[in-house]
Amino acid sequence: MRLDYPPNYTERIGAVSIHALQKIYEIDSGKMPKFNGLHQHQSIKAFGYDELSSIFQELAIVIPVKNEKISLLEGVLSGIPNECLIIIVSNSQRTPVDRFAMEVEMVRQYSSFADKKIMIIHQNDPELANTFKKIKYRSILNTKSQVRSGKAEGMIIGILLAKMHLKEYIGFIDSDNYFPGAVNEYVKIFAAGFGMATTPYSNIRISWRSKPKIVNNSLQFPRWGRISESSNKYLNALISHITGFEREIITTGNAGEHALSMSLAENLNYSSGYSVEPYEFINILEKFGGLLPSNNPDIIEKGIEIFQIETRNPHFHEEKGNDHLAGMMQESLLAINNSKICNTELTREINDHLLMLQVKHNNDMTKLNFKKKHLIMDPIKIIPIDKFAEFVVKNSKTFIRIG
Ligand SMILES: Nc1nc2c(ncn2[C@@H]2O[C@H](COP(=O)(O)OP(=O)(O)O)[C@@H](O)[C@H]2O)c(=O)[nH]1
Ligand SMILES: [Mg+2]
């Protein structure tokens, strides 16, 4: 992979470096010759396969899935480089049709052809909830002491399984992606990002080149979806307010495809459901941006790097309708608005936006509850990972390891 390096500019906020969008010149830059001081251009960096491969071996790819088409999930698996550990966290229905069983069956069949390491677990496995109770990680449980539904909740389970398999990096890829080639590019981007990082605390975020859709019977390639446009706008407004300079550095507010080094992942709080991606930015700034008190001197000293890298492939995923989008927009806006670092002027603007959303969807008040709670989960660092591993392996009936 060959891409811009160093990034065009970097915004520094406390210990956090947010790098501007980096462009890819070659998805595959061939076999790199041994370093001779000549092949690295001054403003470009190339990663040969060997270099990427050594990062893939340390990388777990977490795929959250809820009732997606089985063939889409299989396509996603096919795009992930062989060396990566794959962790599927499913919240698919068990009755009347057991879609989780169908997923397990597909993974078993697929594995007989592809020599990959794949794990799968169901988010609603009662033994998983029991494990969380025993280790006193209650912020992932609902009032009935079950693991809450939600993408972020699934991601946390994925991070824990990756940690228990001693992985250094975790990447997240949605299961409803139509292009296995795009998935392959995402994983290469994650590895290139970790390869560029100069600190153990890094976050790699994917910016899609385009999100194709059909409008009036013709294929169009808009750059942003509606939600990304809004959350990028508000995140940029927040950053401009902090730095005093108006810039549009953030292009990846809602990127479902992103990756974290384990050292950073285990220190972050996660916001429930779909607000997890914009909240990741917010939480990094809250914790390490020097705006609020921090109790992580080692991380502050080494610094955090956020890379944003633009794909060459378009992003094409399952369209889930307007209600889904409105709910997601509301969750994302609340995640930004409820932060202590969000200033009053921006809060007013976001509140107006939320109000407008509610008026638009006034016949669907239950889904767009203005007083909706925005739940924050504790950093997984507090979980004794050996105990978690022991309980999950011994008790969880849905935890299956293949390959
Ligand atoms: N484990 C898990 N995955 C979920 C849950 N809800 C959604 N997902 C998955 O999360 C990914 C993103 O969700 P999606 O509905 O496509 O959201 P969008 O792409 O951001 O519009 C998809 O792979 C979903 O199948 C959940 O409650 N648990
Ligand atoms: Mg999707």
CSV table of C-alpha atoms and ligand atoms in Angstrom, one decimal:
chain,number,residue,atom,x,y,z
A,1,MET,CA,0.0,0.0,0.0
A,2,ARG,CA,1.3,3.4,-1.0
A,3,LEU,CA,-0.1,6.5,0.7
A,4,ASP,CA,0.6,10.2,1.7
A,5,TYR,CA,3.1,10.4,4.5
A,6,PRO,CA,3.5,12.5,6.5
A,7,PRO,CA,-0.1,13.7,6.5
A,8,ASN,CA,-0.7,17.2,5.0
A,9,TYR,CA,-1.2,18.7,8.4
A,10,THR,CA,-1.9,17.7,12.0
A,11,GLU,CA,-4.1,19.3,14.5
A,12,ARG,CA,-2.7,19.0,18.1
A,13,ILE,CA,-5.1,19.2,21.0
A,14,GLY,CA,-3.4,18.4,24.2
A,15,ALA,CA,-1.8,15.0,23.8
A,16,VAL,CA,-4.0,14.1,20.7
A,17,SER,CA,-2.7,14.5,17.2
A,18,ILE,CA,-5.4,14.4,14.6
A,19,HIS,CA,-4.0,13.9,11.1
A,20,ALA,CA,-5.6,15.3,8.0
A,21,LEU,CA,-7.0,12.9,5.4
A,22,GLN,CA,-4.4,10.8,3.7
A,23,LYS,CA,-4.7,9.6,0.1
A,24,ILE,CA,-3.8,6.1,-1.2
A,25,TYR,CA,-1.8,5.9,-4.4
A,26,GLU,CA,-1.5,2.1,-4.7
A,27,ILE,CA,-3.7,-0.3,-2.8
A,28,ASP,CA,-0.9,-2.9,-3.4
A,29,SER,CA,2.5,-1.5,-3.8
A,30,GLY,CA,4.2,-4.8,-4.6
A,31,LYS,CA,7.0,-6.6,-2.9
A,32,MET,CA,9.2,-4.0,-1.3
A,33,PRO,CA,12.9,-4.3,-1.8
A,34,LYS,CA,15.0,-4.4,1.4
A,35,PHE,CA,15.4,-0.8,2.6
A,36,ASN,CA,18.1,1.0,0.6
A,37,GLY,CA,17.3,4.5,1.5
A,38,LEU,CA,16.0,5.2,-2.0
A,39,HIS,CA,12.6,3.7,-2.4
A,40,GLN,CA,10.8,5.8,0.1
A,41,HIS,CA,9.7,9.1,-1.5
A,42,GLN,CA,9.7,12.1,0.9
A,43,SER,CA,6.0,12.6,1.0
A,44,ILE,CA,4.9,9.1,0.3
A,45,LYS,CA,5.2,5.9,2.3
A,46,ALA,CA,4.9,2.4,0.9
A,47,PHE,CA,4.2,-0.7,2.9
A,48,GLY,CA,5.2,-4.0,1.2
A,49,TYR,CA,3.3,-7.2,1.9
A,50,ASP,CA,5.7,-8.5,4.5
A,51,GLU,CA,5.4,-5.4,6.6
A,52,LEU,CA,1.6,-5.5,6.4
A,53,SER,CA,1.5,-9.2,7.0
A,54,SER,CA,3.4,-8.9,10.3
A,55,ILE,CA,0.8,-6.4,11.5
A,56,PHE,CA,-2.1,-8.6,10.3
A,57,GLN,CA,-0.8,-11.3,12.6
A,58,GLU,CA,-1.3,-9.0,15.6
A,59,LEU,CA,-4.7,-7.8,14.3
A,60,ALA,CA,-8.2,-9.0,15.2
A,61,ILE,CA,-11.0,-8.0,12.9
A,62,VAL,CA,-14.3,-7.7,14.9
A,63,ILE,CA,-17.5,-8.0,12.8
A,64,PRO,CA,-20.7,-7.0,14.6
A,65,VAL,CA,-23.7,-8.6,13.0
A,66,LYS,CA,-27.4,-8.4,13.4
A,67,ASN,CA,-29.7,-10.2,11.0
A,68,GLU,CA,-27.7,-9.5,7.9
A,69,LYS,CA,-27.9,-11.6,4.8
A,70,ILE,CA,-25.6,-14.6,5.2
A,71,SER,CA,-24.1,-14.1,1.8
A,72,LEU,CA,-23.0,-10.6,2.7
A,73,LEU,CA,-21.3,-11.8,5.9
A,74,GLU,CA,-19.6,-14.6,3.9
A,75,GLY,CA,-18.3,-12.0,1.4
A,76,VAL,CA,-16.9,-9.9,4.3
A,77,LEU,CA,-15.0,-12.9,5.6
A,78,SER,CA,-13.5,-13.6,2.1
A,79,GLY,CA,-12.1,-10.0,2.0
A,80,ILE,CA,-10.1,-10.3,5.3
A,81,PRO,CA,-6.4,-11.2,4.9
A,82,ASN,CA,-5.7,-14.7,6.1
A,83,GLU,CA,-3.4,-13.8,8.9
A,84,CYS,CA,-6.0,-11.8,10.8
A,85,LEU,CA,-8.0,-13.3,13.6
A,86,ILE,CA,-11.7,-12.9,12.8
A,87,ILE,CA,-14.2,-12.3,15.7
A,88,ILE,CA,-17.9,-12.3,14.8
A,89,VAL,CA,-20.2,-10.9,17.5
A,90,SER,CA,-23.8,-11.7,16.6
A,91,ASN,CA,-27.0,-10.2,17.9
A,92,SER,CA,-29.1,-12.0,15.3
A,93,GLN,CA,-32.4,-13.5,16.2
A,94,ARG,CA,-32.6,-17.0,17.7
A,95,THR,CA,-36.4,-17.6,17.2
A,96,PRO,CA,-38.6,-18.4,15.3
A,97,VAL,CA,-35.8,-18.8,12.8
A,98,ASP,CA,-32.4,-19.2,14.4
A,99,ARG,CA,-30.3,-16.9,12.2
A,100,PHE,CA,-27.4,-17.2,14.6
A,101,ALA,CA,-27.3,-21.0,13.9
A,102,MET,CA,-27.3,-20.2,10.1
A,103,GLU,CA,-24.3,-17.9,10.6
A,104,VAL,CA,-22.5,-20.6,12.5
A,105,GLU,CA,-23.3,-23.1,9.8
A,106,MET,CA,-22.0,-20.7,7.1
A,107,VAL,CA,-18.8,-20.1,9.1
A,108,ARG,CA,-18.2,-23.8,9.5
A,109,GLN,CA,-18.8,-24.5,5.8
A,110,TYR,CA,-16.7,-21.5,4.7
A,111,SER,CA,-13.8,-22.6,7.0
A,112,SER,CA,-13.6,-26.0,5.3
A,113,PHE,CA,-12.5,-24.1,2.2
A,114,ALA,CA,-10.6,-21.1,3.7
A,115,ASP,CA,-8.0,-21.8,6.2
A,116,LYS,CA,-8.9,-18.9,8.6
A,117,LYS,CA,-9.1,-18.5,12.3
A,118,ILE,CA,-12.7,-17.4,13.1
A,119,MET,CA,-14.5,-17.0,16.4
A,120,ILE,CA,-18.2,-16.4,16.9
A,121,ILE,CA,-20.3,-15.6,19.9
A,122,HIS,CA,-23.8,-14.5,20.5
A,123,GLN,CA,-24.2,-11.2,22.3
A,124,ASN,CA,-27.3,-12.4,24.2
A,125,ASP,CA,-25.7,-15.6,25.5
A,126,PRO,CA,-27.0,-15.7,29.1
A,127,GLU,CA,-23.6,-17.1,30.3
A,128,LEU,CA,-21.9,-14.0,28.8
A,129,ALA,CA,-24.2,-11.8,30.8
A,130,ASN,CA,-23.4,-14.0,33.9
A,131,THR,CA,-19.7,-13.5,33.2
A,132,PHE,CA,-20.1,-9.7,33.1
A,133,LYS,CA,-22.0,-9.9,36.4
A,134,LYS,CA,-19.3,-12.0,38.0
A,135,ILE,CA,-16.5,-9.7,37.0
A,136,LYS,CA,-18.6,-6.7,37.9
A,137,TYR,CA,-18.7,-5.1,34.5
A,138,ARG,CA,-22.3,-3.9,34.8
A,139,SER,CA,-22.3,-1.0,32.4
A,140,ILE,CA,-22.9,-3.4,29.4
A,141,LEU,CA,-26.0,-4.9,31.1
A,142,ASN,CA,-29.6,-3.7,30.9
A,143,THR,CA,-32.0,-3.5,33.8
A,144,LYS,CA,-32.8,-7.2,33.4
A,145,SER,CA,-29.1,-8.0,33.8
A,146,GLN,CA,-28.8,-9.1,30.2
A,147,VAL,CA,-26.2,-7.8,27.8
A,148,ARG,CA,-27.8,-4.8,26.1
A,149,SER,CA,-28.5,-4.9,22.4
A,150,GLY,CA,-26.4,-2.5,20.4
A,151,LYS,CA,-23.5,-2.3,18.0
A,152,ALA,CA,-21.2,-0.8,20.6
A,153,GLU,CA,-22.0,-3.5,23.1
A,154,GLY,CA,-21.1,-6.1,20.4
A,155,MET,CA,-17.8,-4.2,19.7
A,156,ILE,CA,-16.8,-4.4,23.4
A,157,ILE,CA,-17.3,-8.1,23.5
A,158,GLY,CA,-15.2,-8.3,20.4
A,159,ILE,CA,-12.4,-6.2,22.0
A,160,LEU,CA,-12.4,-8.5,25.0
A,161,LEU,CA,-12.1,-11.7,22.8
A,162,ALA,CA,-9.3,-10.0,21.0
A,163,LYS,CA,-7.6,-9.1,24.2
A,164,MET,CA,-7.9,-12.6,25.5
A,165,HIS,CA,-6.2,-13.8,22.4
A,166,LEU,CA,-3.4,-11.3,23.1
A,167,LYS,CA,-4.0,-9.2,19.9
A,168,GLU,CA,-2.3,-5.9,19.8
A,169,TYR,CA,-4.7,-4.2,17.4
A,170,ILE,CA,-8.5,-4.4,16.7
A,171,GLY,CA,-10.2,-3.3,13.5
A,172,PHE,CA,-14.0,-3.1,13.1
A,173,ILE,CA,-15.8,-4.0,9.9
A,174,ASP,CA,-19.5,-3.9,9.4
A,175,SER,CA,-21.1,-7.2,8.2
A,176,ASP,CA,-23.4,-5.6,5.6
A,177,ASN,CA,-20.7,-4.6,3.2
A,178,TYR,CA,-21.3,-5.6,-0.4
A,179,PHE,CA,-17.7,-5.4,-1.7
A,180,PRO,CA,-15.2,-7.9,-0.4
A,181,GLY,CA,-12.5,-5.9,-2.3
A,182,ALA,CA,-13.4,-2.8,-0.1
A,183,VAL,CA,-13.1,-5.0,3.0
A,184,ASN,CA,-9.7,-6.1,1.9
A,185,GLU,CA,-8.6,-2.5,1.4
A,186,TYR,CA,-10.0,-1.5,4.9
A,187,VAL,CA,-7.8,-4.1,6.6
A,188,LYS,CA,-4.7,-3.0,4.6
A,189,ILE,CA,-5.5,0.6,5.6
A,190,PHE,CA,-5.7,-0.4,9.3
A,191,ALA,CA,-2.3,-2.1,9.0
A,192,ALA,CA,-0.7,0.8,7.2
A,193,GLY,CA,-2.1,3.2,9.9
A,194,PHE,CA,-0.6,1.1,12.7
A,195,GLY,CA,2.6,0.9,10.7
A,196,MET,CA,2.8,4.7,10.6
A,197,ALA,CA,1.9,5.3,14.2
A,198,THR,CA,4.7,6.6,16.4
A,199,THR,CA,2.9,5.9,19.7
A,200,PRO,CA,1.2,2.7,21.1
A,201,TYR,CA,-2.0,4.7,21.3
A,202,SER,CA,-3.5,5.0,17.9
A,203,ASN,CA,-6.9,5.1,16.1
A,204,ILE,CA,-7.2,4.5,12.4
A,205,ARG,CA,-10.4,5.8,10.7
A,206,ILE,CA,-11.6,5.1,7.2
A,207,SER,CA,-13.0,7.8,5.1
A,208,TRP,CA,-15.0,6.5,2.1
A,209,ARG,CA,-14.2,7.9,-1.2
A,210,SER,CA,-17.9,7.6,-2.1
A,211,LYS,CA,-21.1,6.0,-1.2
A,212,PRO,CA,-22.8,5.0,-4.4
A,213,LYS,CA,-26.6,5.1,-4.7
A,214,ILE,CA,-29.2,4.9,-7.4
A,215,VAL,CA,-31.0,8.2,-8.0
A,216,ASN,CA,-33.6,8.4,-10.8
A,217,ASN,CA,-32.3,5.2,-12.3
A,218,SER,CA,-28.8,6.3,-12.5
A,219,LEU,CA,-25.8,5.5,-10.4
A,220,GLN,CA,-24.4,8.4,-8.4
A,221,PHE,CA,-21.3,8.6,-6.2
A,222,PRO,CA,-22.0,11.1,-3.4
A,223,ARG,CA,-19.1,11.6,-1.0
A,224,TRP,CA,-21.0,11.6,2.3
A,225,GLY,CA,-24.0,10.0,3.8
A,226,ARG,CA,-26.3,12.4,5.7
A,227,ILE,CA,-25.2,11.4,9.1
A,228,SER,CA,-21.5,11.7,8.4
A,229,GLU,CA,-22.1,15.2,7.0
A,230,SER,CA,-23.7,16.3,10.2
A,231,SER,CA,-21.4,14.7,12.7
A,232,ASN,CA,-18.3,15.8,10.7
A,233,LYS,CA,-19.8,19.4,10.8
A,234,TYR,CA,-20.3,19.4,14.5
A,235,LEU,CA,-17.1,17.7,15.4
A,236,ASN,CA,-15.2,20.2,13.2
A,237,ALA,CA,-17.1,23.1,14.9
A,238,LEU,CA,-16.1,21.7,18.3
A,239,ILE,CA,-12.4,21.4,17.2
A,240,SER,CA,-12.4,24.9,15.7
A,241,HIS,CA,-13.8,26.2,19.0
A,242,ILE,CA,-11.0,24.5,20.9
A,243,THR,CA,-8.1,25.6,18.7
A,244,GLY,CA,-9.5,28.9,17.6
A,245,PHE,CA,-8.9,28.1,14.0
A,246,GLU,CA,-11.7,27.1,11.6
A,247,ARG,CA,-10.6,24.0,9.8
A,248,GLU,CA,-12.4,21.0,8.5
A,249,ILE,CA,-10.0,18.3,9.6
A,250,ILE,CA,-12.6,15.6,10.5
A,251,THR,CA,-13.9,13.5,7.7
A,252,THR,CA,-14.6,10.3,9.6
A,253,GLY,CA,-17.1,11.2,12.3
A,254,ASN,CA,-19.3,8.2,11.6
A,255,ALA,CA,-17.0,5.7,9.9
A,256,GLY,CA,-18.2,2.2,10.9
A,257,GLU,CA,-14.8,1.0,9.8
A,258,HIS,CA,-12.1,2.0,12.2
A,259,ALA,CA,-9.4,0.4,14.2
A,260,LEU,CA,-7.7,0.9,17.6
A,261,SER,CA,-4.5,-0.3,19.2
A,262,MET,CA,-5.4,-2.4,22.2
A,263,SER,CA,-3.6,-0.1,24.5
A,264,LEU,CA,-5.9,2.7,23.5
A,265,ALA,CA,-9.0,0.6,23.1
A,266,GLU,CA,-8.9,-0.7,26.7
A,267,ASN,CA,-8.7,2.8,28.1
A,268,LEU,CA,-11.7,4.3,26.4
A,269,ASN,CA,-15.3,4.6,27.4
A,270,TYR,CA,-17.8,3.5,24.8
A,271,SER,CA,-21.1,5.0,24.0
A,272,SER,CA,-24.0,2.6,23.5
A,273,GLY,CA,-25.5,1.6,20.2
A,274,TYR,CA,-24.7,3.6,17.1
A,275,SER,CA,-23.2,6.7,18.7
A,276,VAL,CA,-20.0,4.8,19.3
A,277,GLU,CA,-18.0,6.2,16.3
A,278,PRO,CA,-18.4,9.9,16.9
A,279,TYR,CA,-18.1,9.3,20.6
A,280,GLU,CA,-14.7,7.7,20.1
A,281,PHE,CA,-13.4,11.1,19.0
A,282,ILE,CA,-15.1,12.9,21.8
A,283,ASN,CA,-13.9,10.5,24.5
A,284,ILE,CA,-10.3,10.7,23.2
A,285,LEU,CA,-10.5,14.5,23.4
A,286,GLU,CA,-12.2,14.3,26.8
A,287,LYS,CA,-9.5,12.1,28.2
A,288,PHE,CA,-6.4,13.2,26.5
A,289,GLY,CA,-7.1,16.6,25.0
A,290,GLY,CA,-6.0,18.6,28.1
A,291,LEU,CA,-9.5,20.1,28.4
A,292,LEU,CA,-10.6,18.1,31.4
A,293,PRO,CA,-8.5,16.5,34.2
A,294,SER,CA,-6.8,13.3,33.2
A,295,ASN,CA,-5.4,10.4,35.2
A,296,ASN,CA,-3.4,8.7,32.4
A,297,PRO,CA,0.1,10.2,32.6
A,298,ASP,CA,1.7,7.5,30.4
A,299,ILE,CA,-0.8,8.0,27.6
A,300,ILE,CA,-0.5,11.7,27.9
A,301,GLU,CA,3.3,11.5,27.7
A,302,LYS,CA,3.4,9.2,24.7
A,303,GLY,CA,0.5,10.9,22.9
A,304,ILE,CA,-2.4,9.6,20.8
A,305,GLU,CA,-2.5,9.6,17.0
A,306,ILE,CA,-5.6,9.6,14.9
A,307,PHE,CA,-5.2,8.7,11.3
A,308,GLN,CA,-7.9,9.3,8.7
A,309,ILE,CA,-7.3,7.5,5.4
A,310,GLU,CA,-9.4,7.7,2.2
A,311,THR,CA,-10.3,4.4,0.5
A,312,ARG,CA,-10.1,3.9,-3.3
A,313,ASN,CA,-13.1,1.5,-3.2
A,314,PRO,CA,-16.6,2.9,-2.9
A,315,HIS,CA,-18.6,2.0,0.2
A,316,PHE,CA,-21.7,0.1,-0.5
A,317,HIS,CA,-23.8,-1.3,2.3
A,318,GLU,CA,-27.3,-2.4,3.1
A,319,GLU,CA,-29.8,0.5,3.1
A,320,LYS,CA,-31.9,0.3,6.3
A,321,GLY,CA,-34.4,3.1,5.8
A,322,ASN,CA,-35.2,6.5,7.2
A,323,ASP,CA,-36.2,5.5,10.7
A,324,HIS,CA,-32.8,3.8,11.1
A,325,LEU,CA,-31.0,6.9,9.8
A,326,ALA,CA,-33.0,9.3,12.0
A,327,GLY,CA,-32.3,7.2,15.1
A,328,MET,CA,-28.6,7.0,14.3
A,329,MET,CA,-28.5,10.7,13.7
A,330,GLN,CA,-30.1,11.4,17.0
A,331,GLU,CA,-27.7,9.0,18.9
A,332,SER,CA,-24.7,10.6,17.2
A,333,LEU,CA,-25.8,14.1,17.9
A,334,LEU,CA,-26.5,13.3,21.6
A,335,ALA,CA,-23.0,11.7,21.9
A,336,ILE,CA,-21.5,15.0,20.9
A,337,ASN,CA,-24.0,17.3,22.7
A,338,ASN,CA,-23.8,15.5,26.1
A,339,SER,CA,-20.0,15.9,26.3
A,340,LYS,CA,-18.5,18.2,28.9
A,341,ILE,CA,-16.2,19.6,26.2
A,342,CYS,CA,-19.1,20.7,24.0
A,343,ASN,CA,-19.5,24.5,24.3
A,344,THR,CA,-22.9,26.2,24.8
A,345,GLU,CA,-23.1,27.7,21.3
A,346,LEU,CA,-22.7,24.3,19.7
A,347,THR,CA,-25.1,22.8,22.2
A,348,ARG,CA,-27.7,25.2,21.1
A,349,GLU,CA,-27.1,24.4,17.4
A,350,ILE,CA,-27.2,20.7,18.0
A,351,ASN,CA,-30.4,21.0,20.1
A,352,ASP,CA,-32.1,22.9,17.3
A,353,HIS,CA,-31.0,20.0,14.9
A,354,LEU,CA,-32.4,17.4,17.3
A,355,LEU,CA,-35.7,19.3,17.6
A,356,MET,CA,-35.9,19.5,13.8
A,357,LEU,CA,-35.4,15.8,13.6
A,358,GLN,CA,-38.1,15.2,16.1
A,359,VAL,CA,-40.6,17.4,14.3
A,360,LYS,CA,-39.8,15.6,11.0
A,361,HIS,CA,-40.5,12.2,12.7
A,362,ASN,CA,-43.3,13.3,15.0
A,363,ASN,CA,-45.4,10.3,14.1
A,364,ASP,CA,-42.6,8.0,15.4
A,365,MET,CA,-42.1,9.5,18.9
A,366,THR,CA,-41.1,6.3,20.6
A,367,LYS,CA,-38.1,5.8,18.4
A,368,LEU,CA,-37.1,9.4,18.5
A,369,ASN,CA,-37.5,10.1,22.2
A,370,PHE,CA,-36.0,13.5,22.8
A,371,LYS,CA,-35.1,12.5,26.4
A,372,LYS,CA,-33.4,9.3,25.2
A,373,LYS,CA,-30.6,8.3,27.5
A,374,HIS,CA,-27.1,8.2,26.2
A,375,LEU,CA,-25.4,5.4,28.0
A,376,ILE,CA,-21.6,5.3,28.5
A,377,MET,CA,-19.8,2.0,29.2
A,378,ASP,CA,-16.7,1.7,31.4
A,379,PRO,CA,-13.2,1.1,29.9
A,380,ILE,CA,-12.6,-2.6,29.6
A,381,LYS,CA,-9.2,-2.2,31.3
A,382,ILE,CA,-11.1,-2.8,34.6
A,383,ILE,CA,-12.0,-6.4,33.6
A,384,PRO,CA,-9.6,-9.1,34.7
A,385,ILE,CA,-9.1,-10.7,31.3
A,386,ASP,CA,-7.9,-14.1,32.5
A,387,LYS,CA,-11.2,-14.5,34.5
A,388,PHE,CA,-13.3,-13.3,31.6
A,389,ALA,CA,-11.5,-15.8,29.3
A,390,GLU,CA,-11.9,-18.7,31.8
A,391,PHE,CA,-15.7,-18.0,32.3
A,392,VAL,CA,-16.4,-17.5,28.6
A,393,VAL,CA,-14.5,-20.6,27.4
A,394,LYS,CA,-16.0,-22.8,30.2
A,395,ASN,CA,-19.6,-21.6,30.2
A,396,SER,CA,-20.7,-19.8,27.0
A,397,LYS,CA,-22.6,-22.2,24.8
A,398,THR,CA,-22.5,-19.9,21.8
A,399,PHE,CA,-18.7,-19.3,21.9
A,400,ILE,CA,-17.3,-21.3,19.0
A,401,ARG,CA,-13.7,-21.3,17.7
A,402,ILE,CA,-13.0,-22.6,14.3
A,403,GLY,CA,-9.6,-23.0,12.6
B,1,LIG,N1,-23.4,-7.4,17.5
B,1,LIG,C1,-24.2,-6.5,17.1
B,1,LIG,N2,-24.2,-6.0,15.8
B,1,LIG,C2,-25.1,-5.1,15.4
B,1,LIG,C3,-26.1,-4.6,16.3
B,1,LIG,N3,-26.9,-3.7,15.6
B,1,LIG,C4,-26.3,-3.6,14.4
B,1,LIG,N4,-25.2,-4.4,14.3
B,1,LIG,C5,-24.3,-4.5,13.1
B,1,LIG,O1,-23.5,-3.4,13.1
B,1,LIG,C6,-23.2,-3.0,11.8
B,1,LIG,C7,-23.6,-1.6,11.4
B,1,LIG,O2,-25.0,-1.5,11.5
B,1,LIG,P1,-25.9,-0.9,10.4
B,1,LIG,O3,-27.3,-1.1,10.9
B,1,LIG,O4,-25.5,-1.4,9.1
B,1,LIG,O5,-25.6,0.6,10.6
B,1,LIG,P2,-25.0,1.7,9.5
B,1,LIG,O6,-24.2,0.9,8.5
B,1,LIG,O7,-24.2,2.6,10.3
B,1,LIG,O8,-26.2,2.3,8.9
B,1,LIG,C8,-23.8,-4.1,10.9
B,1,LIG,O9,-22.9,-5.1,10.6
B,1,LIG,C9,-25.0,-4.6,11.8
B,1,LIG,O10,-25.3,-5.9,11.4
B,1,LIG,C10,-26.2,-5.2,17.6
B,1,LIG,O11,-27.1,-4.9,18.4
B,1,LIG,N5,-25.2,-6.1,17.9
B,2,MG,MG,-24.5,-0.6,7.4
